[in-house]
Each structure stands twice: as C-alpha cells, then as structure tokens.
Amino acid sequence: MLSVKSDHELAVMRRSGAILRDLLVYLEELVCDGVTTEYVDRKALEFILKNGAIPSFKDYNEYPANICISLDDEIVHGIPGKRYIKDGMLVKVDAGVFFEGFHTDAARTFEIGQVSEIKHNLAKVCKEAFFLGIAQLKDGARLGDYAQAVQSYTELNGFSVVRDLTGHGIGRELHEDPMVLNYGKSGRGTRVSKGMTLALEPMINAGKYHVTDPDESDGWTIRTLDKSPSAHYENTVIINESGVEIITL
Ligand code: MF3
Ligand code: CO
C-alpha cells in the first residue's frame, strides 16, 4: 500500500533526517585509514543515541550491527567487525535512524586517501546519477522517470546499475511500498504523489551488474559477482508539488 504522510508526520521525518544527515557528516571525518569498521559502528551508535534516536538497522531481520559498512566490491549490508579501513578503499556507510516513530535511511561512499581513478569516477557517477534521477520526480511523475535517468547516466559512463537491490518507501517502517528500481523506462512504473517519502539509493558497479548471494559466513554481505568495485548513494526524500525535498542532506 502506498502511503502519503501528513504534514505532522513529515515534520517528524525531517527531524529524523536531520539526525541522520549530521551522523553521516560526523562519520565522514571519522572514517579513515587505520580504523576498524567496528569502531565506526560504535561511534555511530553513540551519536544516534545522544540525539534521542535509535539505529534502524539493529535487529532488523536480525541484522547484528548498528549500521552497514561495505568495502570495495561489497555492495551493501557489510557488517562492521575487526577489519581495518585502508588507504585506497571505497567505503560505503549506510545508516538508518528511528526517531519519534519514523525512520530515515541514507548512504554515502567515502574515498579513503588516494583511490584509483575508476573508484573515484564510480563514486562520483553514483552521486550524480542520484541527482539526475531525483530531478525527474515530483507529484504525478513515475518511478520509471527516475530510473531511466539513473540508468542511462550510469551506463553512459561505462558502469552498470545493480538490479537485485532497490530503494523503497519509508516512514513508520524502514521498508514500505513502493519498491524503487534504479533501472527502467521513463513513463512506466508507479506514479508518485505529494507527501510520499522514499529512500532512493542507486548502487552501481564498475563491472557487470550481477551480485552474489549474501555471504555464507555472515548471512548478509552482498558483493559484485565479478569482484569489481561498487558505489552507493542514498537519501530519504519527500515528494512535493514541483520536485523533491531531500531530508538527509
Ligand atoms: N539501508 C538498507 C536498505 O536501504 C537497509 C539495511 S538492511 C539491514 O534497505 F538489515 F541492514 F538493516
Ligand atoms: Co534503504
């Protein structure tokens, strides 16, 4: 079921989004060569709690950590642990915040020290694709309008759009309808309307779009099948009359 949020609900979601936005700015400073992903996760939890919120991902389908940290060829759902972040890595930090009954969800791709030109371009194109995609959205637009913009720009740059993972509606639940594909055709797909809240999150690969099953040993980590690097950029947005409002940036 597609839900439209009331003005009051949107006001709460903006506050949830502001905490998440600040969290990601804080984590960008902290994520560097020589820190473990577990340390970043712990600092994220501290920050979220200090702001009167709860990490959305903890215990979601038994997810064991507070945020997701995925390195290089890991696309999403990397579980923080004893591993060290190193110079040259692409580090995807994905976090969700639950505040006064509402979730917001956002992700960034951080470049650690000097990364390869491919990784740098991949991160840049992923973010640009997100902005080109959302430029298509407003009351009455279709999700295919967003998807085609993301896909065509990504492929023009020689990269591929992950197909097996999607964005989603968001609100009282972390994942609500609709499912938001990052590839497709304009003029197709669900029509969005004013007051809908969506987590839009292109994931793009330097190589082919195929992904692995979740890692057997941890049950979560999803990687590129060809082991090429992957980038992720996500924000929670509100659809309005003439465009979108990004509430996690
Ligand atoms: N950020 C992810 C998403 O958008 C959610 C992570 S799933 C979790 O779907 F289990 F790790 F929480
Ligand atoms: Co999401």
mmCIF file of C-alpha atoms and ligand atoms in Angstrom:
data_model
loop_
_atom_site.group_PDB
_atom_site.id
_atom_site.type_symbol
_atom_site.label_atom_id
_atom_site.label_comp_id
_atom_site.label_asym_id
_atom_site.label_seq_id
_atom_site.Cartn_x
_atom_site.Cartn_y
_atom_site.Cartn_z
ATOM 1 C CA MET A 1 0.000 0.000 0.000
ATOM 2 C CA LEU A 2 1.309 3.421 -0.913
ATOM 3 C CA SER A 3 1.181 5.872 1.950
ATOM 4 C CA VAL A 4 1.102 9.643 1.929
ATOM 5 C CA LYS A 5 2.366 11.310 5.092
ATOM 6 C CA SER A 6 0.576 14.106 6.885
ATOM 7 C CA ASP A 7 2.281 17.447 7.472
ATOM 8 C CA HIS A 8 2.877 16.453 11.064
ATOM 9 C CA GLU A 9 4.443 13.142 10.042
ATOM 10 C CA LEU A 10 6.636 14.916 7.517
ATOM 11 C CA ALA A 11 7.790 17.329 10.206
ATOM 12 C CA VAL A 12 8.901 14.406 12.390
ATOM 13 C CA MET A 13 10.636 12.764 9.436
ATOM 14 C CA ARG A 14 12.574 15.962 8.773
ATOM 15 C CA ARG A 15 13.881 15.831 12.324
ATOM 16 C CA SER A 16 14.791 12.165 11.930
ATOM 17 C CA GLY A 17 16.547 13.035 8.671
ATOM 18 C CA ALA A 18 18.478 15.879 10.265
ATOM 19 C CA ILE A 19 19.964 13.483 12.838
ATOM 20 C CA LEU A 20 20.971 11.073 10.070
ATOM 21 C CA ARG A 21 22.451 13.862 7.957
ATOM 22 C CA ASP A 22 24.557 15.022 10.902
ATOM 23 C CA LEU A 23 25.579 11.432 11.654
ATOM 24 C CA LEU A 24 26.938 10.940 8.140
ATOM 25 C CA VAL A 25 28.863 14.224 8.278
ATOM 26 C CA TYR A 26 30.344 13.089 11.610
ATOM 27 C CA LEU A 27 31.236 9.650 10.226
ATOM 28 C CA GLU A 28 32.929 11.107 7.159
ATOM 29 C CA GLU A 29 35.519 12.699 9.476
ATOM 30 C CA LEU A 30 35.954 9.530 11.443
ATOM 31 C CA VAL A 31 36.241 7.005 8.629
ATOM 32 C CA CYS A 32 39.921 6.854 7.682
ATOM 33 C CA ASP A 33 42.932 4.600 7.157
ATOM 34 C CA GLY A 34 43.616 2.569 10.295
ATOM 35 C CA VAL A 35 40.212 2.448 11.990
ATOM 36 C CA THR A 36 38.179 -0.727 12.272
ATOM 37 C CA THR A 37 34.651 -0.853 10.923
ATOM 38 C CA GLU A 38 33.533 -1.932 14.410
ATOM 39 C CA TYR A 39 34.881 1.346 15.830
ATOM 40 C CA VAL A 40 32.890 3.362 13.285
ATOM 41 C CA ASP A 41 29.780 1.353 14.175
ATOM 42 C CA ARG A 42 30.262 2.046 17.890
ATOM 43 C CA LYS A 43 30.721 5.788 17.324
ATOM 44 C CA ALA A 44 27.602 5.794 15.126
ATOM 45 C CA LEU A 45 25.551 4.182 17.900
ATOM 46 C CA GLU A 46 26.814 6.737 20.444
ATOM 47 C CA PHE A 47 25.908 9.592 18.122
ATOM 48 C CA ILE A 48 22.433 8.264 17.342
ATOM 49 C CA LEU A 49 21.579 7.624 20.999
ATOM 50 C CA LYS A 50 22.912 11.020 22.069
ATOM 51 C CA ASN A 51 20.439 12.555 19.627
ATOM 52 C CA GLY A 52 17.470 10.742 21.119
ATOM 53 C CA ALA A 53 17.140 8.234 18.280
ATOM 54 C CA ILE A 54 17.699 4.502 17.738
ATOM 55 C CA PRO A 55 19.615 2.786 14.892
ATOM 56 C CA SER A 56 17.004 1.484 12.436
ATOM 57 C CA PHE A 57 19.078 -1.446 11.215
ATOM 58 C CA LYS A 58 19.928 -3.074 14.587
ATOM 59 C CA ASP A 59 17.870 -6.266 14.871
ATOM 60 C CA TYR A 60 16.055 -5.575 11.581
ATOM 61 C CA ASN A 61 15.632 -9.164 10.330
ATOM 62 C CA GLU A 62 18.220 -9.976 13.000
ATOM 63 C CA TYR A 63 20.857 -7.680 11.499
ATOM 64 C CA PRO A 64 23.571 -7.723 14.190
ATOM 65 C CA ALA A 65 25.114 -4.211 13.991
ATOM 66 C CA ASN A 66 24.001 -0.575 14.094
ATOM 67 C CA ILE A 67 24.940 0.492 10.586
ATOM 68 C CA CYS A 68 26.251 -1.189 7.434
ATOM 69 C CA ILE A 69 29.820 -0.658 6.240
ATOM 70 C CA SER A 70 30.683 -2.214 2.888
ATOM 71 C CA LEU A 71 34.189 -2.123 1.393
ATOM 72 C CA ASP A 72 35.227 -2.022 -2.285
ATOM 73 C CA ASP A 73 33.452 -4.926 -4.043
ATOM 74 C CA GLU A 74 30.934 -5.238 -1.226
ATOM 75 C CA ILE A 75 27.782 -3.519 -2.438
ATOM 76 C CA VAL A 76 25.651 -3.394 0.714
ATOM 77 C CA HIS A 77 24.986 -4.946 4.116
ATOM 78 C CA GLY A 78 28.636 -5.262 5.181
ATOM 79 C CA ILE A 79 28.663 -5.994 8.915
ATOM 80 C CA PRO A 80 31.070 -3.896 10.986
ATOM 81 C CA GLY A 81 33.769 -6.007 12.646
ATOM 82 C CA LYS A 82 37.511 -6.311 13.259
ATOM 83 C CA ARG A 83 38.515 -5.322 9.734
ATOM 84 C CA TYR A 84 40.591 -2.222 9.144
ATOM 85 C CA ILE A 85 39.701 0.531 6.726
ATOM 86 C CA LYS A 86 42.706 1.162 4.470
ATOM 87 C CA ASP A 87 44.030 3.791 2.123
ATOM 88 C CA GLY A 88 42.650 3.290 -1.405
ATOM 89 C CA MET A 89 39.355 1.767 -0.300
ATOM 90 C CA LEU A 90 35.839 2.789 -1.268
ATOM 91 C CA VAL A 91 33.843 2.669 1.951
ATOM 92 C CA LYS A 92 30.067 2.636 1.786
ATOM 93 C CA VAL A 93 28.431 3.730 5.002
ATOM 94 C CA ASP A 94 24.688 3.063 5.113
ATOM 95 C CA ALA A 95 22.688 4.109 8.159
ATOM 96 C CA GLY A 96 19.117 4.400 9.333
ATOM 97 C CA VAL A 97 17.712 6.428 12.197
ATOM 98 C CA PHE A 98 14.443 5.796 14.038
ATOM 99 C CA PHE A 99 13.192 8.925 15.774
ATOM 100 C CA GLU A 100 9.778 9.519 17.338
ATOM 101 C CA GLY A 101 8.222 6.704 15.344
ATOM 102 C CA PHE A 102 9.786 7.424 11.947
ATOM 103 C CA HIS A 103 12.736 6.020 10.031
ATOM 104 C CA THR A 104 15.058 7.763 7.633
ATOM 105 C CA ASP A 105 17.735 5.969 5.609
ATOM 106 C CA ALA A 106 20.827 7.284 3.810
ATOM 107 C CA ALA A 107 24.195 6.120 2.497
ATOM 108 C CA ARG A 108 27.452 7.672 1.362
ATOM 109 C CA THR A 109 30.505 6.349 -0.460
ATOM 110 C CA PHE A 110 33.736 7.625 1.080
ATOM 111 C CA GLU A 111 37.072 7.573 -0.730
ATOM 112 C CA ILE A 112 39.907 6.740 1.658
ATOM 113 C CA GLY A 113 43.136 8.596 0.889
ATOM 114 C CA GLN A 114 44.128 8.171 -2.731
ATOM 115 C CA VAL A 115 41.762 5.824 -4.572
ATOM 116 C CA SER A 116 42.090 4.547 -8.163
ATOM 117 C CA GLU A 117 40.633 6.687 -10.916
ATOM 118 C CA ILE A 118 37.938 4.059 -11.531
ATOM 119 C CA LYS A 119 36.814 4.076 -7.905
ATOM 120 C CA HIS A 120 36.812 7.860 -7.841
ATOM 121 C CA ASN A 121 34.705 8.074 -11.001
ATOM 122 C CA LEU A 122 32.366 5.377 -9.786
ATOM 123 C CA ALA A 123 31.614 7.262 -6.561
ATOM 124 C CA LYS A 124 31.152 10.495 -8.491
ATOM 125 C CA VAL A 125 28.870 8.992 -11.132
ATOM 126 C CA CYS A 126 26.738 7.261 -8.484
ATOM 127 C CA LYS A 127 26.067 10.540 -6.702
ATOM 128 C CA GLU A 128 25.433 12.402 -9.960
ATOM 129 C CA ALA A 129 23.060 9.647 -11.098
ATOM 130 C CA PHE A 130 21.073 10.068 -7.881
ATOM 131 C CA PHE A 131 20.672 13.808 -8.526
ATOM 132 C CA LEU A 132 19.729 13.311 -12.172
ATOM 133 C CA GLY A 133 17.189 10.729 -11.063
ATOM 134 C CA ILE A 134 15.509 12.855 -8.426
ATOM 135 C CA ALA A 135 15.353 15.806 -10.828
ATOM 136 C CA GLN A 136 12.658 13.770 -12.628
ATOM 137 C CA LEU A 137 10.458 13.344 -9.576
ATOM 138 C CA LYS A 138 7.534 15.464 -8.444
ATOM 139 C CA ASP A 139 3.814 14.985 -7.809
ATOM 140 C CA GLY A 140 2.456 12.803 -10.641
ATOM 141 C CA ALA A 141 5.818 11.635 -12.006
ATOM 142 C CA ARG A 142 6.578 7.954 -12.430
ATOM 143 C CA LEU A 143 9.335 5.933 -10.824
ATOM 144 C CA GLY A 144 10.476 4.903 -14.309
ATOM 145 C CA ASP A 145 11.326 8.552 -14.971
ATOM 146 C CA TYR A 146 13.756 8.430 -12.045
ATOM 147 C CA ALA A 147 15.064 5.009 -13.008
ATOM 148 C CA GLN A 148 15.797 5.795 -16.628
ATOM 149 C CA ALA A 149 17.766 8.898 -15.673
ATOM 150 C CA VAL A 150 19.868 6.910 -13.200
ATOM 151 C CA GLN A 151 20.446 4.019 -15.583
ATOM 152 C CA SER A 152 21.230 5.993 -18.712
ATOM 153 C CA TYR A 153 23.759 8.254 -16.997
ATOM 154 C CA THR A 154 25.433 5.316 -15.265
ATOM 155 C CA GLU A 155 25.726 3.288 -18.455
ATOM 156 C CA LEU A 156 26.879 6.292 -20.485
ATOM 157 C CA ASN A 157 29.819 6.373 -18.094
ATOM 158 C CA GLY A 158 30.589 2.693 -18.673
ATOM 159 C CA PHE A 159 29.252 1.419 -15.354
ATOM 160 C CA SER A 160 26.273 -0.786 -14.514
ATOM 161 C CA VAL A 161 23.238 -0.417 -12.251
ATOM 162 C CA VAL A 162 22.623 -3.157 -9.688
ATOM 163 C CA ARG A 163 19.267 -4.798 -10.403
ATOM 164 C CA ASP A 164 18.722 -7.088 -7.468
ATOM 165 C CA LEU A 165 18.659 -4.355 -4.831
ATOM 166 C CA THR A 166 16.268 -1.426 -4.770
ATOM 167 C CA GLY A 167 15.171 1.707 -2.991
ATOM 168 C CA HIS A 168 11.868 1.813 -1.123
ATOM 169 C CA GLY A 169 9.167 3.786 0.569
ATOM 170 C CA ILE A 170 9.983 4.684 4.175
ATOM 171 C CA GLY A 171 8.196 6.025 7.244
ATOM 172 C CA ARG A 172 6.859 4.138 10.254
ATOM 173 C CA GLU A 173 8.558 1.120 8.666
ATOM 174 C CA LEU A 174 12.096 1.070 7.317
ATOM 175 C CA HIS A 175 10.877 -0.576 4.126
ATOM 176 C CA GLU A 176 7.471 0.455 2.804
ATOM 177 C CA ASP A 177 5.929 0.372 -0.669
ATOM 178 C CA PRO A 178 6.796 1.187 -3.358
ATOM 179 C CA MET A 179 9.905 -0.689 -4.373
ATOM 180 C CA VAL A 180 12.123 1.716 -6.324
ATOM 181 C CA LEU A 181 14.195 0.152 -9.089
ATOM 182 C CA ASN A 182 17.253 2.085 -10.235
ATOM 183 C CA TYR A 183 16.895 0.936 -13.849
ATOM 184 C CA GLY A 184 13.899 1.124 -16.159
ATOM 185 C CA LYS A 185 11.972 3.195 -18.635
ATOM 186 C CA SER A 186 10.505 6.643 -18.238
ATOM 187 C CA GLY A 187 6.736 6.820 -18.358
ATOM 188 C CA ARG A 188 6.484 3.439 -16.649
ATOM 189 C CA GLY A 189 6.153 2.331 -13.090
ATOM 190 C CA THR A 190 4.389 3.631 -10.017
ATOM 191 C CA ARG A 191 3.089 7.176 -10.043
ATOM 192 C CA VAL A 192 4.344 9.160 -7.054
ATOM 193 C CA SER A 193 2.387 11.810 -5.265
ATOM 194 C CA LYS A 194 2.843 14.695 -2.924
ATOM 195 C CA GLY A 195 3.624 13.619 0.628
ATOM 196 C CA MET A 196 5.175 10.268 -0.265
ATOM 197 C CA THR A 197 8.518 9.563 1.364
ATOM 198 C CA LEU A 198 11.109 7.466 -0.436
ATOM 199 C CA ALA A 199 14.612 6.170 0.236
ATOM 200 C CA LEU A 200 16.303 6.453 -3.156
ATOM 201 C CA GLU A 201 19.545 4.587 -3.456
ATOM 202 C CA PRO A 202 21.402 3.850 -6.663
ATOM 203 C CA MET A 203 24.043 1.133 -6.326
ATOM 204 C CA ILE A 204 26.379 0.987 -9.312
ATOM 205 C CA ASN A 205 29.251 -1.319 -10.246
ATOM 206 C CA ALA A 206 32.452 -0.680 -12.177
ATOM 207 C CA GLY A 207 31.945 -4.033 -13.920
ATOM 208 C CA LYS A 208 28.788 -6.033 -14.508
ATOM 209 C CA TYR A 209 25.600 -5.571 -12.534
ATOM 210 C CA HIS A 210 25.364 -9.120 -11.177
ATOM 211 C CA VAL A 211 25.577 -9.636 -7.438
ATOM 212 C CA THR A 212 26.448 -12.544 -5.164
ATOM 213 C CA ASP A 213 24.086 -14.156 -2.691
ATOM 214 C CA PRO A 214 24.559 -12.931 0.867
ATOM 215 C CA ASP A 215 27.907 -14.115 2.267
ATOM 216 C CA GLU A 216 27.611 -17.632 3.666
ATOM 217 C CA SER A 217 29.575 -16.965 6.791
ATOM 218 C CA ASP A 218 27.861 -13.744 7.915
ATOM 219 C CA GLY A 219 24.499 -14.137 6.176
ATOM 220 C CA TRP A 220 24.440 -10.526 4.959
ATOM 221 C CA THR A 221 27.266 -9.109 2.863
ATOM 222 C CA ILE A 222 26.347 -8.761 -0.813
ATOM 223 C CA ARG A 223 29.214 -8.343 -3.299
ATOM 224 C CA THR A 224 29.651 -7.788 -7.010
ATOM 225 C CA LEU A 225 29.857 -11.173 -8.724
ATOM 226 C CA ASP A 226 32.846 -10.078 -10.831
ATOM 227 C CA LYS A 227 34.615 -8.560 -7.790
ATOM 228 C CA SER A 228 34.623 -5.082 -9.340
ATOM 229 C CA PRO A 229 34.197 -2.105 -7.003
ATOM 230 C CA SER A 230 30.737 -0.779 -6.231
ATOM 231 C CA ALA A 231 29.356 2.589 -5.085
ATOM 232 C CA HIS A 232 26.160 3.519 -3.221
ATOM 233 C CA TYR A 233 24.500 6.860 -2.610
ATOM 234 C CA GLU A 234 21.193 7.227 -0.790
ATOM 235 C CA ASN A 235 18.930 9.868 0.685
ATOM 236 C CA THR A 236 15.423 9.954 2.073
ATOM 237 C CA VAL A 237 13.237 12.390 0.133
ATOM 238 C CA ILE A 238 9.734 13.846 0.292
ATOM 239 C CA ILE A 239 7.803 14.193 -2.960
ATOM 240 C CA ASN A 240 6.266 17.624 -3.311
ATOM 241 C CA GLU A 241 4.285 19.589 -5.866
ATOM 242 C CA SER A 242 7.189 20.691 -8.022
ATOM 243 C CA GLY A 243 10.063 18.401 -7.087
ATOM 244 C CA VAL A 244 11.581 16.587 -4.123
ATOM 245 C CA GLU A 245 12.872 17.708 -0.769
ATOM 246 C CA ILE A 246 15.924 15.791 0.416
ATOM 247 C CA ILE A 247 15.728 15.421 4.181
ATOM 248 C CA THR A 248 19.007 13.606 4.853
ATOM 249 C CA LEU A 249 21.407 16.050 3.229
HETATM 250 N N1 MF3 B 1 19.897 0.500 4.077
HETATM 251 C C1 MF3 B 1 19.325 -0.748 3.770
HETATM 252 C C2 MF3 B 1 18.183 -0.528 2.830
HETATM 253 O O1 MF3 B 1 18.031 0.513 2.327
HETATM 254 C C3 MF3 B 1 18.834 -1.433 4.974
HETATM 255 C C4 MF3 B 1 19.833 -2.301 5.555
HETATM 256 S S1 MF3 B 1 19.121 -3.785 5.948
HETATM 257 C C5 MF3 B 1 19.671 -4.044 7.471
HETATM 258 O O2 MF3 B 1 17.408 -1.388 2.571
HETATM 259 F F1 MF3 B 1 19.259 -5.141 7.856
HETATM 260 F F2 MF3 B 1 20.959 -3.943 7.464
HETATM 261 F F3 MF3 B 1 19.176 -3.166 8.245
HETATM 262 CO CO CO B 2 17.453 1.979 2.000
#
